[in-house]
Coordinates of C-alpha atoms in Angstrom, one line a residue:
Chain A
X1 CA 11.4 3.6 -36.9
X2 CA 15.2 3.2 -36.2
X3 CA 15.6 0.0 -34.9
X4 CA 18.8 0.9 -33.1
X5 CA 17.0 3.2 -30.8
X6 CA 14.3 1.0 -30.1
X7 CA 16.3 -1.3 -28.4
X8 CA 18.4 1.7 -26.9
X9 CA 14.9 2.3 -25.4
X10 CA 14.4 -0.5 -23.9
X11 CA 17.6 -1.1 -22.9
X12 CA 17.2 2.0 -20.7
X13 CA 13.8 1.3 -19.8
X14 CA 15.1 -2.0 -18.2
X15 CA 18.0 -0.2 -16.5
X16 CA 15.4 2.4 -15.2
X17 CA 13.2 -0.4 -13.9
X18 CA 15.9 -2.3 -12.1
X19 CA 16.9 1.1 -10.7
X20 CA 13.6 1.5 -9.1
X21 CA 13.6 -2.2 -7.7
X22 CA 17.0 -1.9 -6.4
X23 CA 16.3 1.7 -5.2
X24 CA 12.6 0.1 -3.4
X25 CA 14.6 -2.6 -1.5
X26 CA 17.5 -0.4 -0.2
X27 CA 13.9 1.8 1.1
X28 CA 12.7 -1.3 2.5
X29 CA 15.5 -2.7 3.8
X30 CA 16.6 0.9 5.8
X31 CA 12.9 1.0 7.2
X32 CA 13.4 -2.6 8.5
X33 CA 15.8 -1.3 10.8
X34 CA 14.5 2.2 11.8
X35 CA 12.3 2.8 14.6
X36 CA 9.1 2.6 14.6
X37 CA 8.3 -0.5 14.3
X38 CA 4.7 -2.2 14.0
X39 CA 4.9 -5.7 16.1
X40 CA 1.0 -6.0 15.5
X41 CA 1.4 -5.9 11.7
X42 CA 4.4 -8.0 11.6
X43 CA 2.9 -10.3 13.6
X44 CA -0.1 -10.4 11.6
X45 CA 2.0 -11.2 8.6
X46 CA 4.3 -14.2 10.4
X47 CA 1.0 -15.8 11.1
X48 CA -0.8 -15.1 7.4
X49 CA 2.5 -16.0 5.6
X50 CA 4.0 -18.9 7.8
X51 CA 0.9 -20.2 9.1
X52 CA -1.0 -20.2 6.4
X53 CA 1.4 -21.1 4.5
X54 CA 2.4 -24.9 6.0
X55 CA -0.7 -26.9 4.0
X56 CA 0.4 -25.9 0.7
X57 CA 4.0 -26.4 1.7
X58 CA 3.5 -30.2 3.5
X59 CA 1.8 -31.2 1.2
X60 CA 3.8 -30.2 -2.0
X61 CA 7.1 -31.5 0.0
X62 CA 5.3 -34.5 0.9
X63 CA 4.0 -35.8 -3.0
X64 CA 7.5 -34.3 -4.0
X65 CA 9.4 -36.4 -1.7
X66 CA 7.2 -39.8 -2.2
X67 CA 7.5 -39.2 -5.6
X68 CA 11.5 -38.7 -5.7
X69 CA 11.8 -41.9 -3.7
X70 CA 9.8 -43.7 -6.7
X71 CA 11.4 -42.3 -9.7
X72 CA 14.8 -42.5 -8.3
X73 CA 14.4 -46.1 -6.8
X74 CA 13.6 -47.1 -10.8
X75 CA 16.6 -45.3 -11.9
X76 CA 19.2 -47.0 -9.3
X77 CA 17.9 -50.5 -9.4
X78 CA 19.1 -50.2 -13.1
X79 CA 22.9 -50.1 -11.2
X80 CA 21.6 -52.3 -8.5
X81 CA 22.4 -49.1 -5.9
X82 CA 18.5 -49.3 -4.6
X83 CA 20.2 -48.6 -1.2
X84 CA 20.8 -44.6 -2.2
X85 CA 17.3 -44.1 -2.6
X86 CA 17.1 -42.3 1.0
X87 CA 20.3 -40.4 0.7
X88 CA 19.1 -38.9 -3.1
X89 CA 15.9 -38.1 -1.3
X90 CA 16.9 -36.6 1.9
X91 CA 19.7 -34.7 -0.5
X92 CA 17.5 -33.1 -2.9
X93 CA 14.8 -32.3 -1.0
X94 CA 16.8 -30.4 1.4
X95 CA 18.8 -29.0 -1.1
X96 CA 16.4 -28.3 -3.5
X97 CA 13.2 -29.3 -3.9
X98 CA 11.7 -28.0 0.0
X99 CA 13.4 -24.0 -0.6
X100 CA 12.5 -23.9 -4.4
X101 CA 8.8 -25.7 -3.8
X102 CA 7.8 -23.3 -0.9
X103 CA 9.5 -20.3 -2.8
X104 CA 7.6 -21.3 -5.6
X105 CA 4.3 -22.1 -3.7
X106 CA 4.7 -18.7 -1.1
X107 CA 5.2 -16.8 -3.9
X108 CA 1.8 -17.7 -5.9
X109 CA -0.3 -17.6 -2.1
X110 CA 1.3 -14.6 -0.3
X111 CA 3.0 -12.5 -3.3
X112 CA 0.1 -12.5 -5.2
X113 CA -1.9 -11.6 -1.9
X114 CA 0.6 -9.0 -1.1
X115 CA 0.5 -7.0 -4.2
X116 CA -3.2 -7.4 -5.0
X117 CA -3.8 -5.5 -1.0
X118 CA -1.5 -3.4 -1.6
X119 CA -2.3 -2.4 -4.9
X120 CA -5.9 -2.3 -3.6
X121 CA -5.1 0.2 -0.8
X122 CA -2.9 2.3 -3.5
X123 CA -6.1 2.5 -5.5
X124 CA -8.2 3.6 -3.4
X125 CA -5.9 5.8 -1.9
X126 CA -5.1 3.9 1.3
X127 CA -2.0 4.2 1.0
X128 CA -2.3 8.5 0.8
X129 CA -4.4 7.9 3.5
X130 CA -1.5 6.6 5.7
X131 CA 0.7 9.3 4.7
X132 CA -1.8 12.1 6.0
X133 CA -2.0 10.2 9.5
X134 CA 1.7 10.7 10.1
X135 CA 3.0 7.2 9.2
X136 CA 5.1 6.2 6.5
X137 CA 3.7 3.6 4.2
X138 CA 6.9 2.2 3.1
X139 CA 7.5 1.4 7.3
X140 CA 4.1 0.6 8.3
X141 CA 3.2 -1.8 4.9
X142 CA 6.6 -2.9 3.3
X143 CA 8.9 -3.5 5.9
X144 CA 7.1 -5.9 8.1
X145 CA 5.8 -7.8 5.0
X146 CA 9.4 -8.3 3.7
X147 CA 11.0 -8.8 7.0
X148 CA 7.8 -11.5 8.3
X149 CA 8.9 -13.1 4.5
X150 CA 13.0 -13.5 5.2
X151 CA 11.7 -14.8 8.8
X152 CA 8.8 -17.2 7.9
X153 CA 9.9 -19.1 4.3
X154 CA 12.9 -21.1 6.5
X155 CA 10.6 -22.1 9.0
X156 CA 8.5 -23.2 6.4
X157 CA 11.0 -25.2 4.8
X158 CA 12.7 -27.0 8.0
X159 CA 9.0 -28.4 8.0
X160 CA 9.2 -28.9 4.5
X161 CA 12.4 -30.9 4.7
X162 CA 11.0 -33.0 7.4
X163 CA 8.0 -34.0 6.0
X164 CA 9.6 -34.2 2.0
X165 CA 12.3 -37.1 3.8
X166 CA 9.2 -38.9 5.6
X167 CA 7.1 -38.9 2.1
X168 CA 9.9 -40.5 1.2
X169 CA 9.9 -42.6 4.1
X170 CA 6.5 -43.9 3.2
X171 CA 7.3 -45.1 -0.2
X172 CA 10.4 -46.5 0.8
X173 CA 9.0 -48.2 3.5
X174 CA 5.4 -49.5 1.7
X175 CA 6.1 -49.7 -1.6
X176 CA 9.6 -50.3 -1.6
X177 CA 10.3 -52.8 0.7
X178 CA 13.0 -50.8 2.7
X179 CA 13.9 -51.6 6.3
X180 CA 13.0 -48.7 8.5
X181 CA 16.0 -49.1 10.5
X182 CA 18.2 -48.8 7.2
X183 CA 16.3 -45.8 5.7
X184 CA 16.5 -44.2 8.3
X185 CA 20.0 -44.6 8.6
X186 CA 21.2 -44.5 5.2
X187 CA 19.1 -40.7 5.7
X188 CA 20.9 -39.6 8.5
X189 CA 24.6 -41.1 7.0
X190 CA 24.2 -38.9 3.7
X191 CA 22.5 -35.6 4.9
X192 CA 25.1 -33.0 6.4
X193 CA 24.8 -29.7 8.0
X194 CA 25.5 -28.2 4.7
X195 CA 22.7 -29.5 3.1
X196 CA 20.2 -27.7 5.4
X197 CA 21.7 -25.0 6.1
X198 CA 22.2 -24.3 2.5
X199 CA 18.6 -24.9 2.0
X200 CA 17.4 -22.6 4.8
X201 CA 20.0 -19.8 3.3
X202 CA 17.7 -20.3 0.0
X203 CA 14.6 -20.3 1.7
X204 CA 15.4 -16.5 3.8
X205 CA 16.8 -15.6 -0.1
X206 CA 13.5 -16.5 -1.8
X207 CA 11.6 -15.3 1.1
X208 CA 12.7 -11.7 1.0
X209 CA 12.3 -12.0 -3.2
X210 CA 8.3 -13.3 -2.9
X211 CA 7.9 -10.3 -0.4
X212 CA 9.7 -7.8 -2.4
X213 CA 8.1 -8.6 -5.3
X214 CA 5.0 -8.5 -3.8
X215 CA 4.8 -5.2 -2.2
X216 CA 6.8 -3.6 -5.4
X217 CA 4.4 -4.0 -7.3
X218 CA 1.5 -3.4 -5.1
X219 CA 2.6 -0.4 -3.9
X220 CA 3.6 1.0 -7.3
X221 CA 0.2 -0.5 -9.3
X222 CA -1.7 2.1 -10.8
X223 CA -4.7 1.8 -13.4
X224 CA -8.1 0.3 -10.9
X225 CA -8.9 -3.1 -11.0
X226 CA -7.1 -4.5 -14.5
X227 CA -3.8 -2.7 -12.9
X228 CA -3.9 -4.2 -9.5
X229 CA -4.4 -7.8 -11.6
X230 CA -1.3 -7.2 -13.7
X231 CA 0.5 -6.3 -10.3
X232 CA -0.6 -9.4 -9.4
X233 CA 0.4 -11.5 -12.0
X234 CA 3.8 -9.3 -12.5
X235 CA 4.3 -10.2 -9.0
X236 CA 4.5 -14.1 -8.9
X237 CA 5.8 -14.1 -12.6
X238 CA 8.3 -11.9 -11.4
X239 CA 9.1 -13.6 -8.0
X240 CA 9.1 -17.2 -9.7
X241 CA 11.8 -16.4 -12.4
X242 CA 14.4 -14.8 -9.4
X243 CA 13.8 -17.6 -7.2
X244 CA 14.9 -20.1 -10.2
X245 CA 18.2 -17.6 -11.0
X246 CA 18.7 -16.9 -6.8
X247 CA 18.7 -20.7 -7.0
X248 CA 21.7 -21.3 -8.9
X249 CA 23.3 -18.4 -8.0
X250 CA 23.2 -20.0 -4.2
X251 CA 24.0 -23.3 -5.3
X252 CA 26.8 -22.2 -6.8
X253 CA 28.3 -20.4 -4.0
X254 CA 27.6 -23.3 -1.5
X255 CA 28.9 -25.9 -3.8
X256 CA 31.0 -24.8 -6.7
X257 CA 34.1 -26.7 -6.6
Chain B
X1 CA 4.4 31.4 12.7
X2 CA 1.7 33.5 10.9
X3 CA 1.5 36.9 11.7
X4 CA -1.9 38.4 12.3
X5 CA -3.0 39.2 8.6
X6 CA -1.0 36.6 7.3
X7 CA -3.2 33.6 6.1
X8 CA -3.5 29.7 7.3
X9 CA -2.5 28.8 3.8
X10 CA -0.9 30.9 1.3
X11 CA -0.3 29.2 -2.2
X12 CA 1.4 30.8 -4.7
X13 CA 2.9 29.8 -8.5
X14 CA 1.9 26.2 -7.7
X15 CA 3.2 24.6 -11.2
X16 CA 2.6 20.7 -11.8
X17 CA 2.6 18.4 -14.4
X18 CA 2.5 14.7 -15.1
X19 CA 4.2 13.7 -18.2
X20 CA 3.6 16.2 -21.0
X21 CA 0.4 17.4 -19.7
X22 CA 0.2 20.5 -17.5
X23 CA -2.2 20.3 -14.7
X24 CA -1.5 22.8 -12.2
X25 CA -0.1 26.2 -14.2
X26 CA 0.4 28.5 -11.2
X27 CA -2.5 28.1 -8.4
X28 CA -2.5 30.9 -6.4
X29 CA -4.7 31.0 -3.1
X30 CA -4.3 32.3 0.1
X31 CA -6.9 30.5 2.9
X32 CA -7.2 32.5 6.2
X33 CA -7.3 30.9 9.6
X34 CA -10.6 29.5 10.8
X35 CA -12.2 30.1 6.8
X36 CA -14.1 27.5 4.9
X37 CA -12.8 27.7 1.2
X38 CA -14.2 25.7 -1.1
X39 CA -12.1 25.0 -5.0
X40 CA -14.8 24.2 -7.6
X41 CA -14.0 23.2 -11.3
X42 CA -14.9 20.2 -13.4
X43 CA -12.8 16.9 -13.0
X44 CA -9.1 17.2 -14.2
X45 CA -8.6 20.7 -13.5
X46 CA -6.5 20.2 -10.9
X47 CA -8.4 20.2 -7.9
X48 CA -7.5 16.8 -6.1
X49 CA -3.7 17.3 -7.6
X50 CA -3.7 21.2 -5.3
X51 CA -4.8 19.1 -2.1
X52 CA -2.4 16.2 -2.3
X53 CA 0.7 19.3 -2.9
X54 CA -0.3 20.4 0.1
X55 CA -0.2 17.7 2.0
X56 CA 3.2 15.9 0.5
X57 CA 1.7 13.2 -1.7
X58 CA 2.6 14.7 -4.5
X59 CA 5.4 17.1 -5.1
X60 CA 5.0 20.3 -7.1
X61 CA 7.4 21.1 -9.9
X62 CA 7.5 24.2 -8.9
X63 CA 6.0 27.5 -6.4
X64 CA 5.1 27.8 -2.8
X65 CA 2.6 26.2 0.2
X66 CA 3.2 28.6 3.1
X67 CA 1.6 26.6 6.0
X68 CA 1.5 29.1 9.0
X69 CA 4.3 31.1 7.3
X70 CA 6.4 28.4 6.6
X71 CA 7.5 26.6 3.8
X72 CA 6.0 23.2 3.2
X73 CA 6.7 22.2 -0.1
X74 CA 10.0 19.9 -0.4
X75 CA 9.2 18.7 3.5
X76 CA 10.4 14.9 3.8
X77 CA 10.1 12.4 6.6
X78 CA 9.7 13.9 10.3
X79 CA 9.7 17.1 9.2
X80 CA 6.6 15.9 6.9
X81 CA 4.9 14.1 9.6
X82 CA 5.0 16.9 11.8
X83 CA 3.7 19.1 9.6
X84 CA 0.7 16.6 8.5
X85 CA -0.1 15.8 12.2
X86 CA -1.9 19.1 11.9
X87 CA -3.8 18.3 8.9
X88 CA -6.7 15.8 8.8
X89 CA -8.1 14.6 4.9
X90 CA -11.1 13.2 4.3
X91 CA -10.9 11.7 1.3
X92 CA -13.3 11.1 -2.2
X93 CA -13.6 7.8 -1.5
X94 CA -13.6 7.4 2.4
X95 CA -10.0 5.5 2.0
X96 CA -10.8 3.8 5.7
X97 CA -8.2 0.7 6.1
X98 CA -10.3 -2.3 5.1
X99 CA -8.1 -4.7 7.5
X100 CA -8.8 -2.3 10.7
X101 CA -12.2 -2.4 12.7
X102 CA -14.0 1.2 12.4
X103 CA -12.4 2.4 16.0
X104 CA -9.3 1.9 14.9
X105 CA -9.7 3.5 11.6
X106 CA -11.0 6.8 13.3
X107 CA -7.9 6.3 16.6
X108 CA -5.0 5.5 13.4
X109 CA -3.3 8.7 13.5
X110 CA -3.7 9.6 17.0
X111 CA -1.8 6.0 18.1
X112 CA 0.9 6.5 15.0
X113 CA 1.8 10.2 15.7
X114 CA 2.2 8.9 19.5
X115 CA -0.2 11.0 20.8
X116 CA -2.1 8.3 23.0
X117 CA -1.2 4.1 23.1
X118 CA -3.7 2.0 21.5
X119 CA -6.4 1.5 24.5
X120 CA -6.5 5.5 25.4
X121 CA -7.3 6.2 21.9
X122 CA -10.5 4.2 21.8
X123 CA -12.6 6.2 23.7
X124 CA -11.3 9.2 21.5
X125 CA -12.3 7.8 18.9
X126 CA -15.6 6.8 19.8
X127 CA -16.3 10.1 21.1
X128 CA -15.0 11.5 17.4
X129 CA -17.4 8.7 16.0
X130 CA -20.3 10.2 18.3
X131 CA -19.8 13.2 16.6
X132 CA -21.0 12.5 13.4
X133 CA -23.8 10.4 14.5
X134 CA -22.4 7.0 15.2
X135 CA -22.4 4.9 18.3
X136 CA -19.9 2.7 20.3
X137 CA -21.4 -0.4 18.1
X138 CA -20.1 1.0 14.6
X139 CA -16.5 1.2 16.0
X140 CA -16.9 -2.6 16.6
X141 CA -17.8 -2.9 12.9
X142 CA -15.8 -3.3 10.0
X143 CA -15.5 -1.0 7.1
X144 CA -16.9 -3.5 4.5
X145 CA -20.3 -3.8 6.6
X146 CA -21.0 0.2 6.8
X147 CA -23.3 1.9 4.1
X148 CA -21.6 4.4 1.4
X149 CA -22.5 7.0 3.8
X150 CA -21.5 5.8 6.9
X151 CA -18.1 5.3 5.6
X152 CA -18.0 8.8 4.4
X153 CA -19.1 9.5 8.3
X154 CA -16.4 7.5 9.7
X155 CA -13.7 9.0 7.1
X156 CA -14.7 12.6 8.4
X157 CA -14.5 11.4 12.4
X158 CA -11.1 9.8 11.2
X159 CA -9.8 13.2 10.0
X160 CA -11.1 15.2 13.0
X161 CA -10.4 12.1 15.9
X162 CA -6.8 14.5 16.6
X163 CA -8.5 17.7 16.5
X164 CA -6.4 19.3 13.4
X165 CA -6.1 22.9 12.6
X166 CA -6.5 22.4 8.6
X167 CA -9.0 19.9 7.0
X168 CA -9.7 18.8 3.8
X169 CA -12.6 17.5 2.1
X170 CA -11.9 16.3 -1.0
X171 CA -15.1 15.6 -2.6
X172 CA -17.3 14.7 0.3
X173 CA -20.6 14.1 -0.7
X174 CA -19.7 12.1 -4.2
X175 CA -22.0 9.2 -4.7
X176 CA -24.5 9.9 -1.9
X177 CA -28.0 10.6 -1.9
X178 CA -29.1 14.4 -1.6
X179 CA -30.3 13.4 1.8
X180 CA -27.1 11.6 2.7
X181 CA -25.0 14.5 1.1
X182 CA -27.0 17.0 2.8
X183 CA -26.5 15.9 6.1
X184 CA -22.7 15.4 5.3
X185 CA -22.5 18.8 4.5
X186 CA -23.9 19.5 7.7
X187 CA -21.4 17.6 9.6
X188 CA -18.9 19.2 8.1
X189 CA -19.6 22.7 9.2
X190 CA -20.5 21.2 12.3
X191 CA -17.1 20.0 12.9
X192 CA -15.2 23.0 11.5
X193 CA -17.0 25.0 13.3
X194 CA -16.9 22.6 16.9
X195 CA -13.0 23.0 16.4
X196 CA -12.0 26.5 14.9
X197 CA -10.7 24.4 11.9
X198 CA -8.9 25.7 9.0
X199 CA -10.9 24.0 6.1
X200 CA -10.2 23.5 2.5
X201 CA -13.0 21.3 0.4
X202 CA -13.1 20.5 -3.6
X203 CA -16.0 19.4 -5.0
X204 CA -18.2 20.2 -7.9
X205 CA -21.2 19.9 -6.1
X206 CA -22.7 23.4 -5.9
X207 CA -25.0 22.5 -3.1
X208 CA -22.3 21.5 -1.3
X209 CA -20.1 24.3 -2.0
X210 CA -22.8 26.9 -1.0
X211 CA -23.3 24.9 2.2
X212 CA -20.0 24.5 3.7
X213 CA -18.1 27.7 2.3
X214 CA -17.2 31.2 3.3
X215 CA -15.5 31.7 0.0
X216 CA -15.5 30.0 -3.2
X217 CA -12.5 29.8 -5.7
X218 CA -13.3 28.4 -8.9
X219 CA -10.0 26.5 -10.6
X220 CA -9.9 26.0 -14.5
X221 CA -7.3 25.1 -16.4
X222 CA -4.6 25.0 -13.9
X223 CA -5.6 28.2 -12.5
X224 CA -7.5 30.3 -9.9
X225 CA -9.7 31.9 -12.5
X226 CA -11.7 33.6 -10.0
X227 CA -12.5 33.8 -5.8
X228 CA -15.0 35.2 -3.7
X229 CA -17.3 35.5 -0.8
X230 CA -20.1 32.7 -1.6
X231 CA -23.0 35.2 -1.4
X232 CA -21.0 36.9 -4.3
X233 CA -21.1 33.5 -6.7
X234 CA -24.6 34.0 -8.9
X235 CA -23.6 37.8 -9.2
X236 CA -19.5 37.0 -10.2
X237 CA -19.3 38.3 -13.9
X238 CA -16.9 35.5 -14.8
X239 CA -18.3 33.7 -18.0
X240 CA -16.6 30.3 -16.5
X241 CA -18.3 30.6 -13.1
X242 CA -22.0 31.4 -14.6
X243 CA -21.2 28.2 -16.6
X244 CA -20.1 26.0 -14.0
X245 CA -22.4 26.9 -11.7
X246 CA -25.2 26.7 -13.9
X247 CA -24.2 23.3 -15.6
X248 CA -24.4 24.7 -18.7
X249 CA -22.9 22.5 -21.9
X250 CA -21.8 25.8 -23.8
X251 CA -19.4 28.3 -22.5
X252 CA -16.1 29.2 -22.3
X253 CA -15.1 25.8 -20.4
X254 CA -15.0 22.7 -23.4
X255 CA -14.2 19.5 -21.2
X256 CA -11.1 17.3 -21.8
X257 CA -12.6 14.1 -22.7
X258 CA -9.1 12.6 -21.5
X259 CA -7.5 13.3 -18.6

C-alpha cells in the first residue's frame, strides 16, 4: 500500500466530510428563514432543550462556582489578595465556565437526544415518510432544532451565570468568612458588560454547534440500531471538541489584545 | 396530462446504482389509471429502490417516471411536493411518527400540504381511521401502544386520509399473522377501490399479490423480467416466475447472500 495515497485519501475524505457539514448548515440555516415554519415543533424543542435543560446546568454552574471560590481563595491568600475571590469568580464563570459547562452539558443531554431520534426516524424511514406527506424534513426536523438550540443555550447560561456567582456566594460567605456587603460588591465592581455578553455570544455559538451536530448526524445515520449509537456518540464527541476550539476562537476575538 | 391510452405511470430505462453495485438496470413498467399492479421479486432486487424513484427519495442515475405524462424524475422542492401531494405510501414498516398521537399521524399531510388547519383535519382523519376498522379512541392513542397490525392499519389510513390518485404499498402484510395479513389485503382493495386509486404494491407475499392485483410484474435482477394479468401467473412460461412463485430453492434465480 502506498502510504502517500493513503493519506491523500483521507485527506480528501476529511475535506469531503467537512464539505457535507458545511453544505448541511448552509441547508439548515436557509430553511431557518423560509416559510413554512413549525411554531408547534419549535416550541416543543425551546421547552425539551431549555427547560429541561436548567437542572443539569444549575447545578453544574453552581458546584463549579462554589468550588472556584475555594480553590482560588487558597491560591490568593498565598499573596494576601483574599479580597479578589468574588471578582475571579464572577469573571470566569461568566466568561467561561457557565457557556463551556452548559455547551458541554447540552450537548451530552439534547445532542445525543437529537441524533439518536433522528437517526431513529431515518431508520425506520420516518424521515421518507415526511417527504411523501409534502413536507421537507430538513424544515420540519432540522431547522427548529437548531434554531430552539442558538435561542435556548443563552438563556441557559444567564441562569447559569447567576447561580455559578451565588455558589460562589455561599462559600464565600460560609466558609470563607466574607462580608456579604463586600462580596457582593467586589462582584459587581469587577464584572462588566463584556463579560456577559461575551459569554452569551458563546453560549448562541455552542448552541447552534450541539444542535448541528446533533441532527447531522441523526439525519445522515445509517446501519439500524449500532449506526444510530455511533450517531450518537459521533454527535457529542463531535459537538464537545468544536465547542472547546469555538471557545478560543471567541475568546480570542473578544479579548485579544 | 395523460392522454386516454396513455398510462398513470410509465417507467422506462430506470438505471440505479449504489456504489459499485447495480440495482436497478432499466425497469420498464407502465401502470394504467385506476390498476392494481403488484412488483414481486426476492429482497434486493430492486423493488423498494423502484418505489422510492418514484416518489423523489431517491434519485435515479438515469431513465424516465412519466407521472400523468409528465416528467417526474429530477423534481426538487415545490415542484416535488406538488407532485407527491398526489401520492400516498404506506410503508414496510408502518413509519407512523412516534412523537405524534395516531390522529395526527393519519391528518399529517393533509395540515402540511395546507389542505385543512390542524382542528378540520381531525375529523378527516378519524373518518380515514374508520375506514380501516378503527374508532375515534385509537386516534387518541399513541403509536407505541397499537399492535403490529394496527399500526399497519393506521399507516394505510395515513396514506389514503388526502384521498391520492397513486398509492403504494410497499410490503404490506410483512410480519403479520395470515389472519392479520389477510384482512390487510382486504383493506387495501377496499380502499383502492372506495377511491378509483392508482395502486402500485411490492411484496413477495404471493397471497397478497394474488389478492390485491390486476397485474403482476415480476422484477429480477434489475429488471422487469416478465408482466401479466394475475389469472395469467401459474400458466406464465417464465422459468423465474414458476420459481418464485412456487418458493422453489433451485431455479434460475440464486439469491445474493449480500445486498
Amino acid at each position: 500500500m502506498n502510504p502517500l495515497a493513503a493519506i491523500g485519501r483521507a485527506f480528501l475524505a476529511l475535506l469531503e466530510a467537512m464539505g457535507r457539514l458545511v453544505l448541511f448548515a448552509a441547508a439548515a440555516v436557509s430553511h431557518i428563514v423560509r416559510p413554512p415554519f413549525y411554531p408547534r415543533v419549535l416550541l416543543r424543542q425551546m421547552v425539551d432543550i431549555g427547560y429541561y435543560s436548567l437542572p443539569v446546568v444549575a447545578l453544574t454552574t453552581l458546584f463549579s462556582g462554589m468550588v472556584l471560590a475555594l480553590q482560588s481563595h487558597t491560591g490568593f491568600a498565598r499573596f494576601s489578595a483574599e479580597g479578589a475571590v468574588a471578582g475571579v469568580v464572577s469573571l470566569a464563570i461568566t466568561r467561561e465556565l457557565a457557556p463551556v459547562l452548559a455547551g458541554l452539558m447540552v450537548a451530552g443531554r439534547v445532542g445525543a437526544s437529537m441524533a439518536a431520534e433522528l437517526g431513529t426516524m431515518r431508520v425506520t424511514e420516518q424521515i421518507d415518510a415526511l417527504s411523501t406527506l409534502s413536507t421537507d424534513p430538513m424544515k420540519y426536523l432540522v431547522a427548529p432544532r437548531i434554531l430552539a438550540g442558538f435561542a435556548m443555550l443563552p438563556l441557559l447560561v444567564l441562569v447559569g451565570d447567576v447561580i455559578g456567582i451565588f455558589g460562589g456566594y455561599i462559600v464565600g460567605i460560609y466558609k470563607l468568612d466574607f462580608s456579604p456587603a463586600a462580596y457582593i460588591d467586589q462582584t459587581w465592581r469587577f464584572v462588566e458588560v463584556r463579560d456577559v455578553v461575551s459569554g452569551l455570544v458563546k453560549a448562541a455559538a455552542f448552541g447552534f454547534l450541539v444542535s448541528l451536530m446533533g441532527c447531522y448526524h441523526g439525519y445522515r445515520s445509517e446501519g439500524g440500531a449500532q449506526g444510530v449509537g455511533r450517531a450518537a456518540t459521533n454527535a457529542v464527541v463531535s459537538s464537545a471538541i468544536l465547542i472547546l476550539v469555538f471557545n478560543y476562537i471567541i475568546t480570542e476575538l473578544f479579548f485579544a489584545k | 396530462m395523460s392522454g386516454p391510452d396513455e398510462p398513470k405511470i410509465r417507467i422506462r430505462g430506470l438505471h440505479k446504482a449504489f456504489g459499485a453495485k447495480s440495482v436497478l438496470r432499466g425497469v420498464d413498467l407502465d401502470v394504467g389509471a385506476g390498476e392494481s399492479v403488484v412488483v414481486i421479486g426476492g429482497s434486493g432486487t430492486g423493488k423498494s429502490v423502484t418505489v422510492k424513484c418514484m416518489l423523489g427519495l431517491v434519485e435515479p442515475d438515469g431513465g424516465s417516471i412519466l407521472i400523468d405524462g409528465a416528467e417526474s424524475v429530477g423534481l426538487r422542492g415545490a415542484a416535488r411536493e406538488a407532485v407527491n401531494a398526489r401520492m400516498g405510501m404506506l410503508f414496510q414498516g408502518g413509519a407512523l411518527f412516534d412523537s405524534l398521537p395516531v390522529w395526527e399521524n393519519v391528518a399529517f399531510g393533509l395540515v402540511a400540504a395546507g389542505q385543512k388547519t390542524r382542528g378540520a383535519a381531525k375529523p378527516v382523519a378519524l373518518d380515514s381511521l374508520a375506514r380501516v376498522g378503527l374508532g375515534p379512541e385509537v386516534g387518541e392513542l399513541m403509536p407505541a401502544e397499537l399492535s403490529g397490525g394496527m399500526q399497519k392499519r393506521v399507516a394505510l389510513a395515513r396514506a389514503i386520509a388526502a384521498r391520492p390518485d397513486i398509492i403504494f404499498f410497499d410490503e404490506p402484510t410483512t410480519g403479520l399473522d395470515p389472519i392479520m395479513a389477510d384482512v390487510i389485503n382486504d383493506l387495501i382493495v377496499q380502499c383502492v377501490r372506495e377511491l378509483g386509486a392508482t395502486a402500485l404494491s411490492i411484496t413477495h407475499d404471493m397471497a397478497s399479490a394474488r389478492k390485491i392485483a390486476d397485474r403482476i410484474a415480476m422484477l429480477h435482477d434489475g429488471r422487469i423480467v416478465w408482466s401479466g394479468p394475475v389469472s395469467e401467473i401459474d400458466e406464465s412460461g417464465n422459468d423465474f416466475v414458476d420459481q418464485f412463485i412456487h418458493g422453489r430453492a433451485s431455479g434460475p434465480i440464486r439469491m445474493a447472500v449480500r445486498r
